[in-house]
Short mmCIF file of C-alpha atoms in Angstrom, two decimals:
data_model
loop_
_atom_site.label_atom_id
_atom_site.label_comp_id
_atom_site.label_asym_id
_atom_site.label_seq_id
_atom_site.Cartn_x
_atom_site.Cartn_y
_atom_site.Cartn_z
CA MET A 1 -22.53 75.33 -13.16
CA ALA A 2 -25.64 76.33 -15.16
CA GLU A 3 -25.30 79.97 -14.18
CA LEU A 4 -21.66 80.02 -15.31
CA PHE A 5 -22.61 79.13 -18.88
CA ASN A 6 -26.04 80.72 -19.32
CA GLU A 7 -24.71 84.11 -20.37
CA GLN A 8 -22.40 82.77 -23.06
CA ALA A 9 -24.48 79.80 -24.26
CA LYS A 10 -24.44 80.99 -27.89
CA GLN A 11 -20.67 81.51 -27.89
CA TYR A 12 -20.23 78.06 -26.31
CA SER A 13 -22.27 76.36 -29.03
CA GLU A 14 -20.39 78.20 -31.80
CA SER A 15 -16.82 77.90 -30.59
CA ARG A 16 -16.24 74.79 -28.52
CA PRO A 17 -14.45 71.92 -30.25
CA THR A 18 -16.09 68.75 -31.40
CA TYR A 19 -14.42 65.50 -30.40
CA PRO A 20 -12.54 63.04 -32.63
CA GLU A 21 -14.23 59.99 -34.06
CA GLU A 22 -11.43 57.82 -32.62
CA LEU A 23 -12.48 58.83 -29.11
CA PHE A 24 -16.05 57.66 -29.63
CA GLN A 25 -15.04 54.45 -31.39
CA PHE A 26 -12.67 53.64 -28.53
CA ILE A 27 -15.45 54.16 -25.99
CA ALA A 28 -18.08 52.31 -28.05
CA SER A 29 -15.76 49.31 -28.40
CA LYS A 30 -15.92 48.92 -24.61
CA THR A 31 -19.72 48.72 -24.34
CA PRO A 32 -21.20 45.32 -25.27
CA CYS A 33 -24.57 46.86 -26.19
CA HIS A 34 -25.31 50.12 -27.99
CA ASP A 35 -28.91 50.68 -26.97
CA LEU A 36 -28.89 53.69 -24.66
CA ALA A 37 -26.35 56.36 -23.71
CA TRP A 38 -26.75 59.14 -21.14
CA ASP A 39 -24.68 62.26 -21.84
CA VAL A 40 -24.46 64.29 -18.62
CA GLY A 41 -23.69 67.99 -18.74
CA THR A 42 -24.30 67.89 -22.48
CA GLY A 43 -24.08 71.65 -22.90
CA SER A 44 -25.07 72.28 -26.51
CA GLY A 45 -24.72 68.62 -27.43
CA GLN A 46 -21.15 68.46 -28.75
CA ALA A 47 -20.80 64.81 -27.67
CA ALA A 48 -24.45 63.78 -27.92
CA ARG A 49 -24.61 64.37 -31.68
CA THR A 50 -21.82 61.84 -32.31
CA LEU A 51 -23.14 59.35 -29.76
CA ALA A 52 -26.44 59.42 -31.67
CA GLY A 53 -24.68 57.87 -34.65
CA ILE A 54 -23.50 54.93 -32.55
CA TYR A 55 -26.21 54.32 -29.93
CA LYS A 56 -29.86 53.70 -30.72
CA ASN A 57 -30.99 56.35 -28.26
CA VAL A 58 -29.27 59.13 -26.33
CA VAL A 59 -30.58 61.05 -23.33
CA ALA A 60 -28.64 64.32 -23.08
CA THR A 61 -29.11 66.29 -19.88
CA ASP A 62 -27.98 69.67 -18.65
CA THR A 63 -28.96 72.06 -15.89
CA SER A 64 -28.79 75.05 -18.27
CA PRO A 65 -31.86 75.58 -20.45
CA LYS A 66 -29.96 78.23 -22.41
CA GLN A 67 -27.30 75.73 -23.39
CA LEU A 68 -29.89 73.21 -24.53
CA GLU A 69 -31.54 75.80 -26.79
CA PHE A 70 -28.49 75.67 -29.05
CA ALA A 71 -28.13 71.86 -29.17
CA LEU A 72 -28.42 70.09 -32.50
CA LYS A 73 -31.78 68.27 -32.60
CA LEU A 74 -31.72 64.68 -33.87
CA PRO A 75 -34.57 62.16 -33.78
CA ASN A 76 -32.85 59.73 -31.39
CA ILE A 77 -31.60 62.36 -28.91
CA ARG A 78 -33.88 63.40 -26.05
CA TYR A 79 -32.63 66.61 -24.48
CA GLN A 80 -33.71 67.07 -20.87
CA CYS A 81 -33.16 70.02 -18.55
CA THR A 82 -32.60 68.64 -15.07
CA PRO A 83 -32.32 70.22 -11.62
CA PRO A 84 -28.80 70.61 -10.17
CA LYS A 85 -29.62 67.89 -7.63
CA MET A 86 -31.68 64.84 -8.56
CA SER A 87 -33.10 62.15 -6.32
CA ILE A 88 -33.06 58.60 -7.62
CA ALA A 89 -36.77 58.95 -8.37
CA GLU A 90 -36.05 62.08 -10.42
CA LEU A 91 -33.18 60.33 -12.14
CA GLU A 92 -35.52 57.55 -13.22
CA GLN A 93 -38.12 60.05 -14.39
CA ASN A 94 -35.72 62.30 -16.29
CA VAL A 95 -33.25 59.76 -17.66
CA SER A 96 -34.03 56.03 -17.41
CA ALA A 97 -34.70 53.07 -15.15
CA GLU A 98 -32.25 51.26 -12.91
CA SER A 99 -29.62 49.14 -14.73
CA SER A 100 -30.84 50.25 -18.16
CA VAL A 101 -28.05 52.42 -19.60
CA ASP A 102 -25.10 51.05 -21.60
CA LEU A 103 -22.92 54.16 -21.43
CA VAL A 104 -22.71 57.31 -19.33
CA THR A 105 -20.60 60.11 -20.80
CA SER A 106 -19.45 63.47 -19.52
CA ALA A 107 -17.63 65.72 -21.98
CA ALA A 108 -15.72 68.59 -20.36
CA ALA A 109 -18.20 68.68 -17.50
CA MET A 110 -17.48 66.13 -14.75
CA HIS A 111 -15.07 68.45 -12.92
CA TRP A 112 -18.10 70.62 -12.07
CA PHE A 113 -20.13 67.79 -10.50
CA ASP A 114 -20.75 66.71 -6.93
CA LEU A 115 -18.80 63.53 -7.62
CA PRO A 116 -20.05 61.24 -4.79
CA THR A 117 -23.68 61.94 -5.76
CA PHE A 118 -22.95 61.62 -9.47
CA TYR A 119 -21.15 58.32 -9.03
CA GLN A 120 -24.02 56.96 -6.97
CA GLN A 121 -26.37 57.80 -9.85
CA VAL A 122 -24.02 56.28 -12.42
CA LYS A 123 -23.77 53.02 -10.50
CA TRP A 124 -27.56 52.89 -10.13
CA ILE A 125 -28.38 53.54 -13.79
CA LEU A 126 -25.69 51.55 -15.62
CA LYS A 127 -26.28 47.96 -16.70
CA LYS A 128 -24.45 45.45 -14.50
CA PRO A 129 -21.68 44.40 -14.76
CA ASP A 130 -20.48 45.87 -18.07
CA GLY A 131 -22.09 49.30 -18.23
CA VAL A 132 -19.41 51.90 -18.96
CA ILE A 133 -18.72 55.44 -17.79
CA ALA A 134 -16.48 57.63 -19.96
CA ALA A 135 -15.54 61.15 -18.88
CA TRP A 136 -13.11 63.47 -20.58
CA SER A 137 -11.85 67.00 -20.59
CA TYR A 138 -9.32 69.03 -22.51
CA ALA A 139 -6.51 71.25 -21.38
CA LYS A 140 -5.50 74.64 -22.75
CA ALA A 141 -5.84 75.08 -26.49
CA GLU A 142 -2.63 75.57 -28.44
CA ILE A 143 -2.52 77.70 -31.60
CA ASN A 144 -0.05 77.00 -34.42
CA ALA A 145 1.23 80.59 -34.47
CA ALA A 146 3.85 81.35 -31.84
CA SER A 147 2.98 84.93 -30.93
CA ALA A 148 -0.77 84.36 -30.85
CA ASN A 149 -0.29 81.17 -28.83
CA THR A 150 1.88 83.00 -26.28
CA LEU A 151 -0.84 85.62 -25.79
CA LEU A 152 -3.50 82.92 -25.44
CA GLN A 153 -1.50 81.15 -22.73
CA ILE A 154 -1.06 84.47 -20.88
CA LEU A 155 -4.80 85.01 -21.06
CA TYR A 156 -5.39 81.53 -19.63
CA ASP A 157 -3.14 82.46 -16.70
CA ASN A 158 -4.98 85.77 -16.22
CA CYS A 159 -8.22 83.80 -15.92
CA ASP A 160 -7.02 81.73 -12.97
CA PRO A 161 -8.35 84.05 -10.21
CA TYR A 162 -11.84 83.80 -11.75
CA TYR A 163 -11.87 80.04 -12.32
CA ASP A 164 -13.49 77.72 -9.80
CA PRO A 165 -10.36 76.31 -8.07
CA ARG A 166 -11.59 72.72 -7.87
CA ALA A 167 -12.61 72.57 -11.52
CA ARG A 168 -9.40 74.34 -12.56
CA TYR A 169 -7.27 71.81 -10.67
CA PHE A 170 -8.92 68.78 -12.26
CA VAL A 171 -8.72 70.24 -15.78
CA HIS A 172 -5.09 71.34 -15.46
CA ASP A 173 -4.26 67.96 -13.91
CA ARG A 174 -5.88 66.29 -16.94
CA TYR A 175 -8.03 64.04 -14.73
CA ARG A 176 -4.95 62.18 -13.45
CA THR A 177 -5.97 62.41 -9.79
CA ILE A 178 -9.74 62.84 -10.01
CA ASP A 179 -11.61 60.24 -7.94
CA PHE A 180 -12.94 57.57 -10.30
CA PRO A 181 -14.28 54.50 -8.41
CA PHE A 182 -14.78 52.14 -11.35
CA GLN A 183 -13.13 49.00 -12.68
CA PRO A 184 -10.98 48.84 -15.80
CA VAL A 185 -12.98 47.77 -18.82
CA ASP A 186 -12.15 44.50 -20.52
CA GLY A 187 -8.84 44.67 -22.37
CA LEU A 188 -7.45 47.58 -20.36
CA GLU A 189 -5.28 47.47 -17.25
CA HIS A 190 -6.37 50.83 -15.80
CA THR A 191 -9.02 53.52 -16.13
CA GLY A 192 -6.80 56.17 -17.70
CA PRO A 193 -6.45 58.92 -18.47
CA PHE A 194 -6.07 57.98 -22.12
CA GLU A 195 -4.91 60.72 -24.48
CA PHE A 196 -6.57 61.94 -27.66
CA LYS A 197 -6.54 65.23 -29.51
CA THR A 198 -8.83 67.27 -31.70
CA GLU A 199 -8.20 70.28 -33.91
CA ARG A 200 -10.33 73.24 -34.88
CA LEU A 201 -9.67 75.80 -37.60
CA MET A 202 -10.18 79.33 -36.24
CA ASP A 203 -10.05 82.85 -37.53
CA LEU A 204 -9.51 85.75 -35.13
CA ASP A 205 -13.22 86.26 -34.46
CA ASP A 206 -13.59 82.53 -33.75
CA CYS A 207 -10.77 82.79 -31.21
CA PHE A 208 -12.41 85.73 -29.44
CA THR A 209 -15.74 83.87 -29.40
CA PHE A 210 -14.00 80.84 -27.90
CA ILE A 211 -12.42 82.97 -25.17
CA LYS A 212 -15.80 84.54 -24.36
CA SER A 213 -17.25 81.04 -23.87
CA TRP A 214 -14.93 80.37 -20.91
CA SER A 215 -16.60 80.35 -17.49
CA PRO A 216 -13.84 82.49 -15.89
CA TYR A 217 -14.27 85.10 -18.64
CA GLN A 218 -17.91 85.52 -17.66
CA THR A 219 -17.08 85.46 -13.93
CA ALA A 220 -14.50 88.20 -14.45
CA LYS A 221 -16.95 90.24 -16.51
CA ASP A 222 -19.59 89.94 -13.78
CA ALA A 223 -16.95 91.30 -11.36
CA GLY A 224 -16.33 94.30 -13.63
CA VAL A 225 -13.13 92.99 -15.23
CA GLU A 226 -12.88 92.79 -19.04
CA LEU A 227 -10.18 90.23 -19.83
CA LEU A 228 -10.40 91.11 -23.51
CA SER A 229 -9.50 94.74 -22.97
CA ASP A 230 -8.78 97.02 -25.94
CA ASP A 231 -5.04 96.54 -25.42
CA VAL A 232 -5.36 92.75 -25.32
CA VAL A 233 -7.52 92.75 -28.46
CA GLN A 234 -4.98 94.94 -30.28
CA ASP A 235 -2.09 92.67 -29.25
CA PHE A 236 -4.01 89.58 -30.35
CA THR A 237 -4.94 91.15 -33.66
CA ARG A 238 -1.35 92.16 -34.37
CA ALA A 239 -0.02 88.71 -33.44
CA TRP A 240 -2.72 86.91 -35.41
CA HIS A 241 -1.84 88.72 -38.61
CA GLU A 242 1.93 88.27 -38.39
CA ASP A 243 1.62 85.74 -41.21
CA ALA A 244 -0.61 85.82 -44.27
CA ASN A 245 -2.92 83.05 -43.10
CA PRO A 246 -6.10 84.42 -41.46
CA LYS A 247 -7.00 80.99 -40.07
CA LYS A 248 -5.03 79.10 -37.45
CA VAL A 249 -5.21 75.55 -36.17
CA ALA A 250 -6.18 75.24 -32.51
CA THR A 251 -5.22 71.89 -30.96
CA PHE A 252 -7.01 70.53 -27.90
CA HIS A 253 -5.42 67.66 -25.93
CA ILE A 254 -8.11 65.40 -24.49
CA SER A 255 -7.79 63.25 -21.36
CA LEU A 256 -10.26 60.37 -21.03
CA LYS A 257 -11.20 58.30 -18.00
CA VAL A 258 -13.15 55.13 -18.74
CA GLY A 259 -14.34 52.30 -16.51
CA LYS A 260 -17.12 49.81 -15.97
CA VAL A 261 -19.54 49.59 -13.08
CA GLY A 262 -18.97 45.91 -12.21
CA ASN A 263 -21.34 43.97 -9.92
#
């Protein structure tokens, strides 16, 4: 996972969407205490920065040092580069002690994890019985300009051969069938997915930067395939400027799984 995002770490930090306040308030309302949150696969800290306004302390971990270089630094966030595989002893050293964390989050990252190992760590580190895990991802962006949106969806499809098939399945499935062995939190009858959305205003350069932040874009490039060929760039540019507005709204539909660890 780290290698997939090292090359485009700057583009990732500049172009990926932030997440809506309603998402974080929904999650925070399910954790009885707001002392410590662990954001796993934090990337460049898109979720950690908002969690830091709700939880007293946040530990934000990632296996990519390049990604962490671009994370927003706040006094109550401790960024930690971790190895791809951590023993329980390493988990305690790098993150926190057993049964000490109120919330574990994973923003657009859990589909890359070794889930059985990750869930073992989550169950070890969360407070019992009400510690909460919240994991979310977003599907394909949609642009509010028909021609440009059509080209973006075609580009998504062209990326499929270069996308890790397991991660692609979970993202396209919107976490509906991903294994999630946790109990519903109080007040909810199931663990989701629950739907939210976020929007980002983009100009054409922003859109190209966003595309270049995709893992399959980099995988294709490493294989000698330029998905943003001159012809594709020309088509995008023409479609983007069909109206007089240089900025478009990109909408991201978010799917959230949330549960508690129980006893």
